[in-house]
Structure formats: structure tokens, C-alpha cells
PDB file of C-alpha atoms in Angstrom:
ATOM      1  CA  MET G   1     -10.628   7.408  16.278  1.00 58.00           C
ATOM      2  CA  PRO G   2     -13.794   6.191  14.479  1.00 65.00           C
ATOM      3  CA  GLU G   3     -14.129   2.741  13.573  1.00 75.00           C
ATOM      4  CA  HIS G   4     -12.262   1.232  10.467  1.00 83.00           C
ATOM      5  CA  PRO G   5     -14.977   1.638   7.496  1.00 88.00           C
ATOM      6  CA  LEU G   6     -14.281  -2.033   6.389  1.00 93.00           C
ATOM      7  CA  HIS G   7     -14.866  -3.400  10.049  1.00 90.00           C
ATOM      8  CA  ARG G   8     -18.445  -4.034   9.081  1.00 90.00           C
ATOM      9  CA  PHE G   9     -17.482  -7.288   7.380  1.00 93.00           C
ATOM     10  CA  PHE G  10     -16.510  -8.910  10.628  1.00 93.00           C
ATOM     11  CA  THR G  11     -19.400  -7.938  12.892  1.00 89.00           C
ATOM     12  CA  SER G  12     -21.811 -10.747  11.820  1.00 80.00           C
ATOM     13  CA  GLN G  13     -22.491 -13.441  14.052  1.00 80.00           C
ATOM     14  CA  ARG G  14     -22.835 -16.208  11.197  1.00 80.00           C
ATOM     15  CA  PRO G  15     -19.836 -18.259  10.475  1.00 84.00           C
ATOM     16  CA  ARG G  16     -17.656 -16.929   7.672  1.00 89.00           C
ATOM     17  CA  PRO G  17     -15.416 -19.029   5.547  1.00 95.00           C
ATOM     18  CA  THR G  18     -11.675 -17.765   5.436  1.00 97.00           C
ATOM     19  CA  PHE G  19     -12.208 -16.465   1.870  1.00 98.00           C
ATOM     20  CA  GLU G  20     -15.463 -14.847   0.695  1.00 97.00           C
ATOM     21  CA  TRP G  21     -16.369 -12.488  -2.225  1.00 98.00           C
ATOM     22  CA  GLU G  22     -18.662  -9.461  -1.386  1.00 97.00           C
ATOM     23  CA  ARG G  23     -19.962  -6.387  -3.274  1.00 97.00           C
ATOM     24  CA  TYR G  24     -19.171  -3.113  -1.781  1.00 97.00           C
ATOM     25  CA  GLN G  25     -19.316   0.484  -3.022  1.00 97.00           C
ATOM     26  CA  GLN G  26     -19.368  -0.993  -6.586  1.00 96.00           C
ATOM     27  CA  ARG G  27     -16.160  -3.186  -6.089  1.00 98.00           C
ATOM     28  CA  ASP G  28     -15.853  -6.762  -5.602  1.00 98.00           C
ATOM     29  CA  VAL G  29     -13.917  -7.224  -2.326  1.00 98.00           C
ATOM     30  CA  LEU G  30     -12.458 -10.379  -0.881  1.00 98.00           C
ATOM     31  CA  ILE G  31     -13.234 -10.779   2.849  1.00 98.00           C
ATOM     32  CA  ILE G  32     -10.485 -12.910   4.572  1.00 98.00           C
ATOM     33  CA  ASP G  33     -11.230 -13.988   8.173  1.00 97.00           C
ATOM     34  CA  HIS G  34      -8.576 -16.271   9.856  1.00 98.00           C
ATOM     35  CA  PRO G  35      -7.865 -16.851  13.572  1.00 97.00           C
ATOM     36  CA  ARG G  36      -4.596 -14.910  12.876  1.00 98.00           C
ATOM     37  CA  CYS G  37      -5.814 -12.053  11.041  1.00 98.00           C
ATOM     38  CA  GLN G  38      -8.609 -10.244   9.058  1.00 97.00           C
ATOM     39  CA  ALA G  39      -8.304  -8.550   5.864  1.00 98.00           C
ATOM     40  CA  VAL G  40      -9.927  -7.174   2.662  1.00 98.00           C
ATOM     41  CA  PHE G  41      -8.733  -6.977  -0.725  1.00 98.00           C
ATOM     42  CA  SER G  42     -10.166  -5.196  -3.795  1.00 98.00           C
ATOM     43  CA  ARG G  43     -10.235  -7.060  -7.167  1.00 98.00           C
ATOM     44  CA  GLN G  44      -9.564  -3.556  -8.645  1.00 98.00           C
ATOM     45  CA  GLY G  45      -6.106  -3.052  -8.190  1.00 98.00           C
ATOM     46  CA  GLY G  46      -5.192  -6.221  -6.543  1.00 98.00           C
ATOM     47  CA  GLN G  47      -5.284  -3.819  -3.584  1.00 98.00           C
ATOM     48  CA  LEU G  48      -4.907  -4.988   0.058  1.00 98.00           C
ATOM     49  CA  LEU G  49      -7.342  -2.380   1.712  1.00 98.00           C
ATOM     50  CA  HIS G  50      -7.606  -3.609   5.314  1.00 98.00           C
ATOM     51  CA  PHE G  51      -5.229  -5.684   7.554  1.00 98.00           C
ATOM     52  CA  GLN G  52      -5.732  -6.333  11.296  1.00 97.00           C
ATOM     53  CA  PRO G  53      -3.797  -9.117  13.335  1.00 98.00           C
ATOM     54  CA  ALA G  54      -5.762 -10.848  15.782  1.00 97.00           C
ATOM     55  CA  GLY G  55      -6.304  -8.541  18.853  1.00 95.00           C
ATOM     56  CA  GLU G  56      -4.664  -5.530  17.554  1.00 96.00           C
ATOM     57  CA  LYS G  57      -5.900  -2.275  15.921  1.00 96.00           C
ATOM     58  CA  PRO G  58      -6.067  -2.217  12.144  1.00 97.00           C
ATOM     59  CA  TRP G  59      -2.645  -1.534  10.578  1.00 98.00           C
ATOM     60  CA  LEU G  60      -3.903   0.156   7.375  1.00 98.00           C
ATOM     61  CA  TRP G  61      -6.116   3.034   6.705  1.00 97.00           C
ATOM     62  CA  CYS G  62      -8.737   3.181   3.966  1.00 97.00           C
ATOM     63  CA  ALA G  63     -11.090   6.069   2.931  1.00 96.00           C
ATOM     64  CA  GLU G  64     -14.698   5.734   4.017  1.00 95.00           C
ATOM     65  CA  GLN G  65     -16.022   6.752   0.650  1.00 95.00           C
ATOM     66  CA  TRP G  66     -14.731   5.718  -2.602  1.00 96.00           C
ATOM     67  CA  PRO G  67     -15.273   7.139  -6.006  1.00 94.00           C
ATOM     68  CA  GLN G  68     -17.783   5.438  -8.167  1.00 93.00           C
ATOM     69  CA  VAL G  69     -14.932   5.167 -10.759  1.00 92.00           C
ATOM     70  CA  GLY G  70     -11.253   5.470 -10.246  1.00 94.00           C
ATOM     71  CA  ALA G  71      -8.644   4.622  -7.837  1.00 96.00           C
ATOM     72  CA  ILE G  72      -9.557   3.681  -4.355  1.00 96.00           C
ATOM     73  CA  ARG G  73      -7.510   5.867  -1.635  1.00 96.00           C
ATOM     74  CA  GLY G  74      -6.170   3.549   1.000  1.00 97.00           C
ATOM     75  CA  GLY G  75      -4.663   0.331   1.996  1.00 98.00           C
ATOM     76  CA  VAL G  76      -1.696  -0.354  -0.207  1.00 98.00           C
ATOM     77  CA  PRO G  77      -2.379   0.463  -3.878  1.00 98.00           C
ATOM     78  CA  VAL G  78       0.175  -0.947  -6.404  1.00 97.00           C
ATOM     79  CA  CYS G  79       1.625   1.950  -8.588  1.00 95.00           C
ATOM     80  CA  TRP G  80       2.556   0.276 -11.869  1.00 94.00           C
ATOM     81  CA  PRO G  81       4.088   0.465 -14.465  1.00 92.00           C
ATOM     82  CA  TRP G  82       4.881   4.164 -13.425  1.00 91.00           C
ATOM     83  CA  TYR G  83       4.983   5.982 -10.057  1.00 91.00           C
ATOM     84  CA  GLY G  84       3.603   9.383 -10.113  1.00 86.00           C
ATOM     85  CA  ARG G  85       3.137  11.256 -13.260  1.00 81.00           C
ATOM     86  CA  HIS G  86       3.854   9.558 -16.508  1.00 79.00           C
ATOM     87  CA  PRO G  87       7.237  11.008 -17.928  1.00 76.00           C
ATOM     88  CA  SER G  88       5.769  11.913 -21.227  1.00 73.00           C
ATOM     89  CA  GLU G  89       1.786  11.512 -21.284  1.00 77.00           C
ATOM     90  CA  ASP G  90       0.341  14.121 -19.284  1.00 77.00           C
ATOM     91  CA  LEU G  91      -3.396  12.843 -19.651  1.00 77.00           C
ATOM     92  CA  TRP G  92      -2.526   9.295 -18.476  1.00 83.00           C
ATOM     93  CA  PRO G  93      -3.360   8.362 -14.883  1.00 88.00           C
ATOM     94  CA  ALA G  94      -1.102   9.198 -11.996  1.00 87.00           C
ATOM     95  CA  HIS G  95       0.568   6.018 -10.655  1.00 91.00           C
ATOM     96  CA  GLY G  96      -0.259   4.005 -13.665  1.00 93.00           C
ATOM     97  CA  TRP G  97      -2.752   1.513 -14.890  1.00 94.00           C
ATOM     98  CA  ALA G  98      -2.652  -1.254 -12.191  1.00 96.00           C
ATOM     99  CA  ARG G  99      -4.625   0.407  -9.367  1.00 96.00           C
ATOM    100  CA  LEU G 100      -7.686   1.116 -12.169  1.00 97.00           C
ATOM    101  CA  LEU G 101      -7.643  -2.667 -13.585  1.00 97.00           C
ATOM    102  CA  ASP G 102      -9.186  -5.850 -12.255  1.00 98.00           C
ATOM    103  CA  TRP G 103      -6.543  -8.314 -11.218  1.00 98.00           C
ATOM    104  CA  LYS G 104      -7.158 -12.017 -11.217  1.00 98.00           C
ATOM    105  CA  LEU G 105      -6.809 -14.048  -7.844  1.00 98.00           C
ATOM    106  CA  ILE G 106      -4.763 -16.939  -9.274  1.00 98.00           C
ATOM    107  CA  ASP G 107      -4.018 -18.751  -5.710  1.00 98.00           C
ATOM    108  CA  SER G 108      -5.217 -18.504  -2.251  1.00 98.00           C
ATOM    109  CA  ARG G 109      -4.261 -20.733   0.586  1.00 98.00           C
ATOM    110  CA  GLU G 110      -4.521 -20.917   4.251  1.00 98.00           C
ATOM    111  CA  ASP G 111      -2.419 -22.574   7.095  1.00 98.00           C
ATOM    112  CA  GLU G 112      -2.337 -22.420  10.796  1.00 98.00           C
ATOM    113  CA  GLU G 113       0.020 -19.064  10.653  1.00 98.00           C
ATOM    114  CA  GLY G 114      -2.121 -17.274   8.215  1.00 98.00           C
ATOM    115  CA  VAL G 115      -3.031 -16.722   4.579  1.00 98.00           C
ATOM    116  CA  SER G 116      -1.211 -16.505   1.432  1.00 98.00           C
ATOM    117  CA  LEU G 117      -2.577 -14.881  -1.886  1.00 98.00           C
ATOM    118  CA  THR G 118      -1.398 -14.341  -5.341  1.00 98.00           C
ATOM    119  CA  TRP G 119      -3.019 -11.972  -7.706  1.00 98.00           C
ATOM    120  CA  ARG G 120      -2.077 -11.419 -11.343  1.00 98.00           C
ATOM    121  CA  LEU G 121      -2.348  -8.822 -14.031  1.00 97.00           C
ATOM    122  CA  ASP G 122      -1.445  -9.203 -17.746  1.00 94.00           C
ATOM    123  CA  LEU G 123      -0.990  -6.091 -19.560  1.00 90.00           C
ATOM    124  CA  CYS G 124       0.358  -5.608 -23.010  1.00 86.00           C
ATOM    125  CA  ASP G 125       3.942  -7.327 -22.871  1.00 86.00           C
ATOM    126  CA  TRP G 126       4.195  -7.547 -19.116  1.00 90.00           C
ATOM    127  CA  GLN G 127       3.049 -10.050 -16.309  1.00 94.00           C
ATOM    128  CA  VAL G 128       2.838  -8.557 -13.106  1.00 96.00           C
ATOM    129  CA  ASP G 129       2.251 -10.722  -9.786  1.00 98.00           C
ATOM    130  CA  LEU G 130       1.334  -9.482  -6.406  1.00 98.00           C
ATOM    131  CA  HIS G 131       2.207 -11.885  -3.583  1.00 98.00           C
ATOM    132  CA  ALA G 132       0.690 -11.706  -0.221  1.00 98.00           C
ATOM    133  CA  ARG G 133       1.575 -13.368   3.058  1.00 98.00           C
ATOM    134  CA  LEU G 134      -0.774 -12.159   6.106  1.00 98.00           C
ATOM    135  CA  GLY G 135      -0.722 -13.385   9.778  1.00 98.00           C
ATOM    136  CA  ALA G 136       0.852 -11.890  12.720  1.00 98.00           C
ATOM    137  CA  SER G 137       2.749  -9.847  10.150  1.00 98.00           C
ATOM    138  CA  MET G 138       2.346  -8.418   6.565  1.00 98.00           C
ATOM    139  CA  GLU G 139       4.372  -8.971   3.606  1.00 98.00           C
ATOM    140  CA  LEU G 140       3.553  -7.773  -0.014  1.00 98.00           C
ATOM    141  CA  SER G 141       6.198  -8.442  -2.790  1.00 97.00           C
ATOM    142  CA  LEU G 142       5.490  -7.390  -6.587  1.00 97.00           C
ATOM    143  CA  CYS G 143       7.154  -9.102  -9.441  1.00 96.00           C
ATOM    144  CA  THR G 144       7.018  -7.772 -12.905  1.00 95.00           C
ATOM    145  CA  GLU G 145       8.176  -9.941 -15.978  1.00 93.00           C
ATOM    146  CA  HIS G 146       8.929  -8.162 -19.302  1.00 88.00           C
ATOM    147  CA  GLN G 147       7.797 -10.607 -22.156  1.00 87.00           C
ATOM    148  CA  ASP G 148       8.537  -8.181 -25.052  1.00 83.00           C
ATOM    149  CA  SER G 149      11.404  -8.656 -27.630  1.00 84.00           C
ATOM    150  CA  GLU G 150      12.560  -5.028 -26.951  1.00 86.00           C
ATOM    151  CA  PRO G 151      13.769  -3.283 -23.687  1.00 87.00           C
ATOM    152  CA  CYS G 152      11.410  -1.400 -21.650  1.00 86.00           C
ATOM    153  CA  GLN G 153      11.352   1.238 -18.993  1.00 87.00           C
ATOM    154  CA  LEU G 154       9.479   0.777 -15.560  1.00 90.00           C
ATOM    155  CA  SER G 155       8.919   2.286 -12.428  1.00 92.00           C
ATOM    156  CA  HIS G 156       6.599   1.102  -9.630  1.00 94.00           C
ATOM    157  CA  ALA G 157       5.666   1.679  -6.089  1.00 95.00           C
ATOM    158  CA  LEU G 158       3.639   0.019  -3.005  1.00 97.00           C
ATOM    159  CA  LEU G 159       2.063   3.191  -1.534  1.00 96.00           C
ATOM    160  CA  ALA G 160       1.013   2.054   1.993  1.00 98.00           C
ATOM    161  CA  TYR G 161      -1.315   4.132   4.116  1.00 98.00           C
ATOM    162  CA  TRP G 162      -0.579   3.443   7.642  1.00 98.00           C
ATOM    163  CA  ARG G 163      -3.578   3.728  10.350  1.00 98.00           C
ATOM    164  CA  ILE G 164      -2.627   5.854  13.142  1.00 98.00           C
ATOM    165  CA  SER G 165      -3.945   7.565  16.257  1.00 97.00           C
ATOM    166  CA  ASP G 166      -3.152  11.018  14.988  1.00 96.00           C
ATOM    167  CA  VAL G 167      -0.683  12.199  12.518  1.00 97.00           C
ATOM    168  CA  SER G 168       0.510  15.032  14.970  1.00 96.00           C
ATOM    169  CA  LYS G 169       1.361  12.488  17.542  1.00 97.00           C
ATOM    170  CA  ILE G 170       3.522   9.869  15.809  1.00 98.00           C
ATOM    171  CA  ALA G 171       7.343   9.679  15.027  1.00 98.00           C
ATOM    172  CA  LEU G 172       9.272   7.916  12.213  1.00 97.00           C
ATOM    173  CA  SER G 173      12.802   6.485  13.000  1.00 97.00           C
ATOM    174  CA  GLY G 174      15.145   4.952  11.056  1.00 96.00           C
ATOM    175  CA  LEU G 175      15.654   7.715   8.443  1.00 95.00           C
ATOM    176  CA  GLU G 176      18.238   9.421  10.442  1.00 94.00           C
ATOM    177  CA  ASP G 177      21.501  10.582   8.806  1.00 88.00           C
ATOM    178  CA  ILE G 178      20.240   9.709   5.344  1.00 93.00           C
ATOM    179  CA  ASP G 179      20.738  12.320   2.446  1.00 94.00           C
ATOM    180  CA  GLY G 180      17.031  12.794   1.460  1.00 95.00           C
ATOM    181  CA  TYR G 181      15.228  15.080  -0.704  1.00 96.00           C
ATOM    182  CA  ASP G 182      12.069  17.142   0.191  1.00 97.00           C
ATOM    183  CA  ARG G 183       9.828  17.241  -2.707  1.00 95.00           C
ATOM    184  CA  LEU G 184       7.473  20.120  -1.404  1.00 95.00           C
ATOM    185  CA  ASN G 185      10.394  22.456  -0.722  1.00 94.00           C
ATOM    186  CA  ARG G 186      12.492  20.958  -3.564  1.00 95.00           C
ATOM    187  CA  GLN G 187      15.585  21.108  -1.646  1.00 97.00           C
ATOM    188  CA  ALA G 188      17.931  18.191   0.236  1.00 97.00           C
ATOM    189  CA  CYS G 189      16.945  17.165   3.618  1.00 96.00           C
ATOM    190  CA  ARG G 190      18.559  15.218   6.517  1.00 95.00           C
ATOM    191  CA  GLU G 191      16.999  14.167   9.734  1.00 95.00           C
ATOM    192  CA  ASP G 192      18.935  14.672  12.801  1.00 93.00           C
ATOM    193  CA  GLY G 193      16.533  12.631  15.038  1.00 95.00           C
ATOM    194  CA  ALA G 194      12.943  10.952  14.667  1.00 97.00           C
ATOM    195  CA  LEU G 195      10.814  12.474  11.713  1.00 97.00           C
ATOM    196  CA  THR G 196       7.780  14.250  13.012  1.00 97.00           C
ATOM    197  CA  LEU G 197       4.898  15.646  10.759  1.00 96.00           C
ATOM    198  CA  LYS G 198       3.719  19.214  11.590  1.00 89.00           C
ATOM    199  CA  GLY G 199       2.209  19.890   7.925  1.00 90.00           C
ATOM    200  CA  GLY G 200       2.373  18.527   4.409  1.00 95.00           C
ATOM    201  CA  CYS G 201       5.098  16.094   3.871  1.00 97.00           C
ATOM    202  CA  GLN G 202       6.696  14.397   0.621  1.00 96.00           C
ATOM    203  CA  LYS G 203      10.408  13.258   1.652  1.00 96.00           C
ATOM    204  CA  VAL G 204      12.250  10.835  -0.467  1.00 96.00           C
ATOM    205  CA  TYR G 205      15.069   8.667   1.342  1.00 95.00           C
ATOM    206  CA  PRO G 206      17.344   6.583  -1.086  1.00 93.00           C
ATOM    207  CA  GLY G 207      18.581   3.328   0.290  1.00 83.00           C
ATOM    208  CA  THR G 208      16.914   0.265   2.087  1.00 71.00           C
ATOM    209  CA  PRO G 209      16.066   1.727   5.398  1.00 79.00           C
ATOM    210  CA  ARG G 210      13.928   0.091   8.127  1.00 92.00           C
ATOM    211  CA  VAL G 211      11.301   2.481   9.491  1.00 97.00           C
ATOM    212  CA  GLN G 212       9.966   2.293  12.967  1.00 98.00           C
ATOM    213  CA  LEU G 213       6.564   3.957  13.068  1.00 98.00           C
ATOM    214  CA  GLN G 214       6.081   5.003  16.805  1.00 98.00           C
ATOM    215  CA  ASP G 215       2.398   5.520  17.999  1.00 98.00           C
ATOM    216  CA  PRO G 216       2.502   6.399  21.763  1.00 97.00           C
ATOM    217  CA  ALA G 217      -1.337   6.997  21.839  1.00 97.00           C
ATOM    218  CA  TRP G 218      -1.918   3.344  20.700  1.00 97.00           C
ATOM    219  CA  GLN G 219       1.200   2.147  22.619  1.00 97.00           C
ATOM    220  CA  ARG G 220       2.326   0.604  19.208  1.00 97.00           C
ATOM    221  CA  GLU G 221       5.462   0.645  17.123  1.00 98.00           C
ATOM    222  CA  LEU G 222       5.567  -1.173  13.672  1.00 98.00           C
ATOM    223  CA  CYS G 223       8.927  -1.949  11.926  1.00 98.00           C
ATOM    224  CA  ILE G 224       8.354  -1.233   8.053  1.00 97.00           C
ATOM    225  CA  ASP G 225      10.949  -3.072   5.906  1.00 96.00           C
ATOM    226  CA  THR G 226      11.068  -1.771   2.501  1.00 91.00           C
ATOM    227  CA  GLY G 227      13.603  -4.331   1.135  1.00 87.00           C
ATOM    228  CA  ASP G 228      16.259  -3.598  -1.602  1.00 85.00           C
ATOM    229  CA  SER G 229      14.092  -0.762  -3.261  1.00 90.00           C
ATOM    230  CA  ASP G 230      15.681   2.489  -4.626  1.00 92.00           C
ATOM    231  CA  ASP G 231      13.761   4.864  -2.269  1.00 94.00           C
ATOM    232  CA  THR G 232      11.521   4.897   0.899  1.00 95.00           C
ATOM    233  CA  VAL G 233       8.753   7.859   0.632  1.00 96.00           C
ATOM    234  CA  VAL G 234       7.084   9.435   3.483  1.00 97.00           C
ATOM    235  CA  TRP G 235       3.971  11.392   2.468  1.00 97.00           C
ATOM    236  CA  HIS G 236       1.173  13.324   3.879  1.00 97.00           C
ATOM    237  CA  PRO G 237      -1.213  15.808   2.582  1.00 96.00           C
ATOM    238  CA  GLY G 238      -1.046  18.410   5.803  1.00 94.00           C
ATOM    239  CA  ASN G 239      -3.917  20.607   5.377  1.00 89.00           C
ATOM    240  CA  ARG G 240      -4.162  20.358   1.543  1.00 90.00           C
ATOM    241  CA  PRO G 241      -7.799  18.777   0.857  1.00 87.00           C
ATOM    242  CA  LEU G 242      -7.932  15.508  -0.590  1.00 91.00           C
ATOM    243  CA  MET G 243     -10.882  14.454  -2.880  1.00 86.00           C
ATOM    244  CA  GLY G 244     -13.539  12.636  -1.007  1.00 86.00           C
ATOM    245  CA  VAL G 245     -11.547  12.450   2.056  1.00 92.00           C
ATOM    246  CA  SER G 246     -12.495  14.743   5.120  1.00 87.00           C
ATOM    247  CA  GLY G 247      -9.927  16.546   7.019  1.00 86.00           C
ATOM    248  CA  ARG G 248     -10.802  14.296  10.080  1.00 90.00           C
ATOM    249  CA  GLU G 249      -9.987  11.209   8.104  1.00 94.00           C
ATOM    250  CA  CYS G 250      -6.602  12.642   7.139  1.00 94.00           C
ATOM    251  CA  GLN G 251      -5.343  12.888  10.724  1.00 95.00           C
ATOM    252  CA  GLY G 252      -5.624   9.068  10.810  1.00 96.00           C
ATOM    253  CA  PHE G 253      -2.981   8.262   8.331  1.00 97.00           C
ATOM    254  CA  VAL G 254       0.695   8.713   7.392  1.00 98.00           C
ATOM    255  CA  CYS G 255       2.074   7.081   3.894  1.00 98.00           C
ATOM    256  CA  VAL G 256       5.265   5.123   4.156  1.00 97.00           C
ATOM    257  CA  GLU G 257       5.835   4.029   0.540  1.00 96.00           C
ATOM    258  CA  VAL G 258       8.407   1.614  -1.214  1.00 96.00           C
ATOM    259  CA  ALA G 259       9.337   2.687  -4.790  1.00 94.00           C
ATOM    260  CA  SER G 260      11.908   1.789  -7.404  1.00 93.00           C
ATOM    261  CA  GLY G 261      12.749   3.654 -10.648  1.00 88.00           C
ATOM    262  CA  SER G 262      10.907   6.957 -10.053  1.00 78.00           C
ATOM    263  CA  ASP G 263      13.611   9.093 -11.189  1.00 75.00           C
ATOM    264  CA  GLU G 264      14.964   7.556 -14.390  1.00 74.00           C
ATOM    265  CA  GLY G 265      12.951   4.207 -14.551  1.00 77.00           C
ATOM    266  CA  LEU G 266      14.013   0.683 -14.491  1.00 86.00           C
ATOM    267  CA  SER G 267      15.476  -0.439 -17.882  1.00 86.00           C
ATOM    268  CA  LEU G 268      14.136  -4.166 -18.208  1.00 89.00           C
ATOM    269  CA  ALA G 269      15.633  -6.481 -20.916  1.00 91.00           C
ATOM    270  CA  PRO G 270      13.285  -8.896 -22.674  1.00 89.00           C
ATOM    271  CA  GLY G 271      12.565 -11.757 -20.073  1.00 89.00           C
ATOM    272  CA  GLU G 272      14.132  -9.792 -17.184  1.00 92.00           C
ATOM    273  CA  ARG G 273      12.210  -9.391 -13.853  1.00 93.00           C
ATOM    274  CA  ALA G 274      11.737  -6.522 -11.417  1.00 93.00           C
ATOM    275  CA  HIS G 275      11.050  -6.940  -7.818  1.00 94.00           C
ATOM    276  CA  LEU G 276       9.556  -4.872  -4.905  1.00 96.00           C
ATOM    277  CA  ARG G 277       8.929  -5.860  -1.431  1.00 96.00           C
ATOM    278  CA  LEU G 278       7.360  -4.345   1.716  1.00 97.00           C
ATOM    279  CA  GLN G 279       7.144  -5.948   5.051  1.00 97.00           C
ATOM    280  CA  ALA G 280       5.749  -5.060   8.280  1.00 98.00           C
ATOM    281  CA  HIS G 281       5.707  -6.466  11.960  1.00 98.00           C
ATOM    282  CA  ARG G 282       5.029  -5.225  15.313  1.00 97.00           C
ATOM    283  CA  LEU G 283       7.862  -4.453  17.610  1.00 95.00           C
ATOM    284  CA  SER G 284       6.017  -3.312  20.657  1.00 80.00           C
TER     285      SER G 284
END
């Protein structure tokens, strides 16, 4: 497994402050170096690109090369205010505007246990905040406030790329006995045991499962908690090429996503808020 492409920020011998901005691949990135963890955020998308608790391998995958313009593949993209294709505008970008726009960092703090950050994006009649708590574990929460005088429709997701030893060697448990839907084969699905990936996968599991990502080659098991979201989505491209990503790189991630409103959308009344949460901690 090659070294994580963002590890380069943490190899210098010079003392680094806990929070420091740098320029990388034509983006502003915030480097976080704390005794409990290391992390990298992109201002574009308010996107967590790298997270690594002290003494562990990185938890998140990120592509080595980023496009000159457009979304960065990897980490935890914020898909908002729609997830997937827009329901009526075919030419609008997949997964919404949020991952293409610059967010404002409105708060960053540290304590003995880790760091806390809040990113904000104001767009039209919405205000969306992304709160992050990073230390020995990882927690991201997304809060959208609808500020218009008329109701609106919304769907959103936190699309996490988890870094693994090899996609053919991992298993996902916690999805058993859930009536899911296989979007690739367009049919219902139900796991009798732990889910293993032998090819492309795009499966949706309703409800609020806790998924255990088992990676025996790295002797690691992560618990991924998708909170009270509508759906947990497991995705991998299989042999299908991804633009700008080598086949070797694709073997090193699996996506376990948290999403709400992706079917018919969430209806928000004026002043109403919508929430989405993704947590992860190590079990072994």
C-alpha cells in the first residue's frame, strides 16, 4: 500500500502549529497537527481529506491527483443540497454545489483530546454548517437551516471514502437482515452475512445501522455510525475506471456513506433544520 498522498504535510522536522493553511494542487488546505491526530481539510467543499489518529494508519482515502477544477475525490465530500443527480436539471453537477464552493472556517479550537471545527456555507436561502470533532475518533455533523419564506426540497449526504488494505480483503458487518436495494442490478437485496465486495457495488440500506469495517490485513476494525439518517450506502466502482484515479488506487478504498432525502427529498418548512451525522471509532 503506497503512502497516503497527504502524508507529505507531516514529514517536516520543523515545529508546526495545530492549525496552518497551505496551498496544494491549486486549493487552500488546512493542515491540522495535534498530539491526538493529524488531519487535512480543503476550503473547497469544507471537505475533510485526511484523518489519522496518533499511532494508526490513515482512516480516509484521497486521490493522488486532483482535477484543476471541480470536485476532489476522496475524504468525506459534502453532497448538498442534492445527493446524486439533480431531480430535474440534468446539466447541474452531480451531488450538488457544496463540494465545488469555498466554505468559511468560522471556528477552530483545540483541547487535550483533539480539535473542533465549524465550516459554513451560505447559498441562496440556506445556511449549512459542518461541525467536526477529531481526536482518537471522528465525528462530522451537517446542519442545514432553511431561511426562505416558502418550503423547499433537500437531499444531502456525507460520502466517506474509507482507506483500506485491499477492497477484496475487507468485510462489512451490521447490514445483515436489512431489506436493501442494489442499484447496479436494480433489485432488492438482503445480506445473510457480512458483505464482501467482489466487483462493483452500489447498495442502499434503509434505517440506522452501525457498520463494522473489518480489515484483517491491517488488523483493524472500525465502527461507522450513520446516526438517524434515512440510508446507509455502500459503493465501490469495481473495475469501472474513475477519471483521474488509477486502478491501483481504487483497490485502497470503500465508500460507506450516510444519506437522507435521496428518494423523494426532505421537505423543509421556513426556519426548519435538517441534520446528518457520521461517526467512527476503532473497535480493534
